[in-house]
Short mmCIF file of C-alpha atoms in Angstrom, two decimals:
data_model
loop_
_atom_site.label_atom_id
_atom_site.label_comp_id
_atom_site.label_asym_id
_atom_site.label_seq_id
_atom_site.Cartn_x
_atom_site.Cartn_y
_atom_site.Cartn_z
CA MET M 653 -0.03 0.01 0.00
CA SER M 654 1.35 3.76 -0.92
CA PHE M 655 2.45 5.99 1.03
CA LEU M 656 -0.87 8.36 0.75
CA ALA M 657 -3.04 4.74 0.84
CA LEU M 658 -1.89 4.54 4.17
CA LEU M 659 -2.44 8.73 5.42
CA ALA M 660 -5.97 8.15 3.84
CA VAL M 661 -7.03 4.85 5.88
CA SER M 662 -5.64 6.54 8.73
CA THR M 663 -7.09 9.89 8.20
CA CYS M 664 -10.19 7.77 7.94
CA TYR M 665 -9.87 6.31 11.46
CA ALA M 666 -9.29 9.34 13.15
CA GLN M 667 -12.29 10.63 11.57
CA GLN M 668 -14.65 8.15 12.78
CA ARG M 669 -13.02 7.76 16.30
CA PRO M 670 -15.27 11.02 18.21
CA ALA M 671 -13.45 13.56 20.11
CA PRO M 672 -11.69 13.07 23.35
CA LEU M 673 -14.54 15.21 25.69
CA GLU M 674 -17.02 12.91 23.59
CA THR M 675 -15.18 9.72 25.25
CA ILE M 676 -14.80 11.39 28.52
CA LYS M 677 -18.40 11.93 28.67
CA THR M 678 -19.86 8.71 27.69
CA MET M 679 -17.38 7.00 30.01
CA LEU M 680 -18.73 8.83 32.33
CA ALA M 681 -22.64 8.26 31.68
CA LYS M 682 -20.96 4.56 31.67
CA GLU M 683 -19.88 5.05 35.70
CA HIS M 684 -22.26 5.91 36.79
CA ASP M 685 -25.09 3.60 35.37
CA ALA M 686 -22.44 1.14 36.96
CA SER M 687 -22.88 2.60 40.01
CA LEU M 688 -26.64 2.30 40.32
CA HIS M 689 -25.47 -1.91 40.05
CA LYS M 690 -22.72 -2.58 42.27
CA PRO M 691 -22.26 -6.89 42.54
CA ALA M 692 -21.01 -7.61 45.88
CA PHE M 693 -17.49 -8.71 46.78
CA SER M 694 -14.64 -10.21 49.12
CA TYR M 695 -11.25 -9.61 47.87
CA THR M 696 -7.35 -9.52 49.72
CA SER M 697 -6.31 -5.63 50.47
CA ILE M 698 -2.81 -5.13 50.98
CA GLU M 699 -2.09 -1.06 52.04
CA ARG M 700 0.24 1.37 53.25
CA SER M 701 -1.30 4.71 54.64
CA GLU M 702 -1.77 6.98 57.35
CA ARG M 703 -5.06 4.70 58.22
CA THR M 704 -2.43 1.77 59.11
CA GLY M 705 -0.11 3.43 61.17
CA GLY M 706 2.82 3.63 57.56
CA HIS M 707 3.01 -0.61 58.43
CA GLU M 708 2.24 -2.51 55.57
CA TRP M 709 -1.71 -4.16 56.19
CA THR M 710 -3.33 -7.22 54.89
CA GLU M 711 -6.81 -7.06 55.72
CA GLU M 712 -9.42 -9.39 54.11
CA VAL M 713 -12.28 -6.67 53.10
CA VAL M 714 -16.02 -8.05 52.39
CA GLU M 715 -19.02 -5.39 50.88
CA VAL M 716 -22.07 -5.07 52.76
CA PRO M 717 -24.60 -2.82 51.20
CA GLU M 718 -24.29 -1.37 54.69
CA GLY M 719 -19.96 -0.48 53.95
CA LYS M 720 -17.21 -2.88 53.93
CA LEU M 721 -15.90 -4.95 56.94
CA ARG M 722 -12.12 -5.35 56.98
CA TYR M 723 -10.55 -8.20 58.94
CA LEU M 724 -6.67 -7.59 59.79
CA LEU M 725 -5.15 -10.94 58.83
CA SER M 726 -1.27 -9.40 59.06
CA GLU M 727 1.34 -6.57 59.97
CA ASP M 728 4.46 -5.55 57.52
CA GLY M 729 4.22 -9.47 56.64
CA LYS M 730 4.33 -11.15 59.32
CA PRO M 731 1.33 -12.88 61.03
CA LEU M 732 -1.08 -11.34 63.92
CA SER M 733 0.17 -11.81 67.82
CA PRO M 734 -2.32 -14.08 69.37
CA GLU M 735 -3.51 -11.27 71.43
CA LYS M 736 -3.76 -9.15 68.11
CA LYS M 737 -6.43 -11.49 66.68
CA ARG M 738 -8.46 -11.56 69.92
CA SER M 739 -9.03 -8.07 69.48
CA GLU M 740 -9.70 -7.78 66.04
CA LEU M 741 -11.67 -10.68 66.63
CA SER M 742 -13.53 -9.49 69.89
CA ARG M 743 -13.91 -5.88 67.53
CA LEU M 744 -15.48 -7.68 64.28
CA GLN M 745 -18.05 -9.65 67.00
CA SER M 746 -18.18 -6.54 68.65
CA ILE M 747 -19.77 -4.66 65.39
CA ALA M 748 -22.01 -8.42 64.72
CA GLU M 749 -23.87 -7.28 67.98
CA ASP M 750 -24.06 -3.66 67.06
CA PRO M 751 -23.59 -2.77 63.72
CA GLN M 752 -24.94 1.10 64.00
CA ALA M 753 -21.36 2.69 64.75
CA PHE M 754 -20.21 0.51 62.12
CA ILE M 755 -22.69 1.54 59.51
CA ARG M 756 -22.84 5.38 60.75
CA ARG M 757 -18.68 5.74 59.98
CA GLU M 758 -19.40 3.83 56.60
CA ARG M 759 -22.14 6.50 55.44
CA ALA M 760 -19.54 9.03 56.95
CA GLN M 761 -17.27 7.28 53.49
CA LYS M 762 -19.94 6.95 51.18
CA ASP M 763 -20.25 10.91 51.75
CA GLU M 764 -16.38 11.13 50.78
CA GLU M 765 -16.94 9.29 47.56
CA GLN M 766 -19.89 10.85 46.56
CA ARG M 767 -17.57 14.05 46.86
CA ALA M 768 -15.31 12.14 44.99
CA GLN M 769 -17.95 11.25 42.16
CA GLN M 770 -18.48 14.99 41.90
CA ILE M 771 -14.69 15.62 41.37
CA LEU M 772 -14.77 13.01 38.71
CA ASN M 773 -18.10 14.32 37.29
CA LEU M 774 -16.23 17.85 36.63
CA LEU M 775 -14.06 16.88 34.14
CA PRO M 776 -15.84 17.57 31.22
CA ARG M 777 -16.31 21.61 32.35
CA ALA M 778 -12.65 22.26 34.40
CA PHE M 779 -10.28 20.43 31.64
CA LEU M 780 -8.91 19.74 28.46
CA PHE M 781 -8.49 17.26 26.54
CA GLN M 782 -5.74 15.01 23.95
CA GLU M 783 -6.35 12.63 22.38
CA CYS M 784 -3.35 10.10 22.34
CA GLY M 785 -4.78 6.64 20.52
CA ILE M 786 -4.65 3.32 21.69
CA GLN M 787 -1.69 2.47 24.06
CA GLN M 788 -1.58 -1.16 25.10
CA GLY M 789 -4.68 -2.05 24.07
CA TRP M 790 -6.36 1.24 26.26
CA GLU M 791 -7.70 4.94 25.14
CA GLN M 792 -5.26 6.57 26.20
CA ILE M 793 -6.02 11.10 26.72
CA ASN M 794 -4.25 13.74 28.54
CA TYR M 795 -5.60 15.87 30.38
CA ARG M 796 -4.93 19.27 31.58
CA PRO M 797 -6.35 22.11 33.09
CA ASN M 798 -9.03 24.84 31.15
CA PRO M 799 -8.17 28.04 31.60
CA SER M 800 -11.24 29.62 31.38
CA TYR M 801 -12.80 27.71 34.40
CA VAL M 802 -13.39 29.06 37.62
CA PRO M 803 -13.49 27.05 40.67
CA GLN M 804 -16.07 27.14 42.44
CA SER M 805 -14.56 25.23 45.83
CA TYR M 806 -11.08 24.44 47.48
CA GLU M 807 -11.39 20.92 45.99
CA GLU M 808 -12.10 22.13 42.63
CA ARG M 809 -8.96 24.68 42.78
CA ILE M 810 -6.44 21.67 43.93
CA LEU M 811 -8.48 19.64 41.07
CA HIS M 812 -7.91 22.40 38.54
CA GLU M 813 -4.39 22.79 38.45
CA MET M 814 -3.82 19.02 37.64
CA THR M 815 -2.67 17.30 34.06
CA GLY M 816 -2.71 13.75 33.80
CA THR M 817 -3.90 10.93 31.97
CA ILE M 818 -6.69 8.82 31.14
CA LEU M 819 -6.75 5.18 30.29
CA ILE M 820 -10.69 3.90 29.04
CA ASP M 821 -11.48 0.88 27.82
CA PRO M 822 -12.46 1.56 23.68
CA ASP M 823 -15.05 -1.51 23.57
CA SER M 824 -17.01 -0.91 27.09
CA TYR M 825 -16.08 2.60 27.57
CA ARG M 826 -14.89 1.65 31.58
CA LEU M 827 -12.72 3.62 33.19
CA HIS M 828 -9.65 2.26 33.65
CA MET M 829 -6.53 4.57 34.73
CA LEU M 830 -7.21 8.12 36.22
CA GLU M 831 -3.80 9.37 37.08
CA GLY M 832 -3.04 12.48 37.69
CA THR M 833 -0.12 15.68 39.41
CA LEU M 834 -0.28 18.78 40.84
CA SER M 835 1.25 20.88 38.39
CA LYS M 836 2.56 23.73 40.77
CA ASP M 837 1.78 24.49 44.57
CA VAL M 838 -2.13 25.41 45.41
CA SER M 839 -2.10 27.94 48.18
CA PHE M 840 -4.98 29.56 50.39
CA GLY M 841 -5.46 32.27 52.93
CA TYR M 842 -1.68 33.83 51.26
CA GLY M 843 -0.41 30.29 52.03
CA LEU M 844 -0.87 30.71 56.06
CA LEU M 845 -4.22 27.86 56.20
CA ALA M 846 -3.13 25.84 53.71
CA THR M 847 -0.47 24.96 50.93
CA LEU M 848 -0.35 21.53 48.74
CA HIS M 849 3.22 21.07 47.05
CA ALA M 850 3.77 20.64 43.40
CA GLY M 851 4.28 17.58 42.90
CA SER M 852 1.25 15.44 44.49
CA SER M 853 0.19 13.14 42.97
CA PHE M 854 -2.82 10.75 42.82
CA SER M 855 -2.87 7.39 40.73
CA ILE M 856 -6.36 4.77 40.57
CA VAL M 857 -6.49 2.09 38.69
CA ARG M 858 -9.85 -0.40 38.31
CA SER M 859 -10.02 -3.71 35.93
CA PRO M 860 -12.66 -5.56 34.84
CA ILE M 861 -13.08 -8.76 37.43
CA LEU M 862 -16.63 -10.40 35.82
CA PRO M 863 -18.32 -9.02 32.98
CA GLY M 864 -19.84 -5.30 33.59
CA ALA M 865 -17.85 -5.47 36.91
CA TRP M 866 -14.61 -3.45 37.25
CA LYS M 867 -13.22 -2.49 40.78
CA ASN M 868 -9.87 -0.33 42.35
CA THR M 869 -7.02 -2.78 42.27
CA LYS M 870 -4.20 0.05 42.45
CA ILE M 871 -4.25 3.15 44.48
CA ASP M 872 -1.21 5.03 45.05
CA VAL M 873 -2.17 8.98 46.57
CA HIS M 874 1.06 11.19 47.76
CA MET M 875 -1.02 14.62 48.58
CA ASP M 876 1.88 16.72 50.21
CA GLY M 877 1.20 20.22 52.35
CA HIS M 878 0.50 21.95 55.12
CA VAL M 879 -3.00 23.52 56.70
CA ILE M 880 -3.80 25.55 58.97
CA LEU M 881 -0.34 27.45 60.05
CA PHE M 882 2.11 24.06 61.06
CA LYS M 883 -0.10 21.24 61.21
CA THR M 884 1.06 19.17 58.43
CA ILE M 885 -1.58 16.89 55.77
CA SER M 886 0.04 14.80 53.85
CA ARG M 887 -2.40 12.05 52.11
CA GLN M 888 -0.32 8.82 51.48
CA GLN M 889 -1.75 5.89 50.63
CA ASP M 890 -0.54 2.64 48.78
CA ALA M 891 -2.65 -0.88 47.92
CA GLN M 892 -3.35 -3.33 46.10
CA HIS M 893 -6.45 -5.45 45.91
CA LYS M 894 -6.63 -8.89 44.62
CA ASP M 895 -8.61 -11.93 44.99
CA PHE M 896 -12.00 -11.23 44.60
CA LYS M 897 -14.77 -13.19 44.88
CA LEU M 898 -18.55 -12.60 44.19
CA LEU M 899 -20.67 -12.50 47.12
CA PRO M 900 -24.67 -12.44 47.28
CA SER M 901 -25.67 -9.47 46.99
CA THR M 902 -27.96 -9.86 50.22
CA LEU M 903 -25.21 -10.25 52.95
CA THR M 904 -25.76 -9.77 56.27
CA ILE M 905 -23.17 -7.70 58.28
CA PRO M 906 -23.52 -10.78 60.93
CA GLN M 907 -23.04 -13.21 58.01
CA ALA M 908 -20.58 -11.50 56.65
CA ILE M 909 -18.38 -11.76 59.61
CA ALA M 910 -19.20 -15.27 60.02
CA LEU M 911 -17.70 -15.38 56.37
CA MET M 912 -14.99 -13.78 57.35
CA THR M 913 -13.68 -15.41 60.86
CA ARG M 914 -14.77 -19.17 60.00
#
């Protein structure tokens, strides 16, 4: 095939592809639809974060309609001491007997998830996009701040300074990866109230577990700065999720705890 013929085929293929903004909107619609019908799973989580006190925790996680139950299995690669294991079992038994405190905590977490979804939905308005074609089977779209957009909140100001990459499954339009890096310091109150430093970053990888079911399999968050003068905010999280198992959607909290501690 001649060079001109190859160019014509390439141009035709490019013209048939939707504009990156339309791809982003389609992906967001697919993710919203999927969020309304979430199958329940159990999985193994390996995490190092502020929540774990900087240690590496291996936990069994079981999802129930009210939230996520966690059972600590090992710390820094070592099994729990008998005393700590008894403490874990006692904690879970307390939840099984009176789950209201657990439910309240999980509702607060869901509020955070809803906030994250609102930020994701901000993408079409707050950013400009560049189509980078198919990379290793994923449609790659790079994003950068839209200078004409005026952020409406502190969260939007932080997000709006991010540049990064989005990977989307070209067949299902499901989100595979979203990563971003803060391109410059973001300060509030002339830096006296809060500052997030340039280079702060996040990355979320999602993978298909079952047909139509995608789950977070890797999360890396490194947000550094200070807030209210000398208090430090350092949102650090490195987590991997694996060994997913489908569970009945009607699983109750006591049933889930019995399953975890069998």
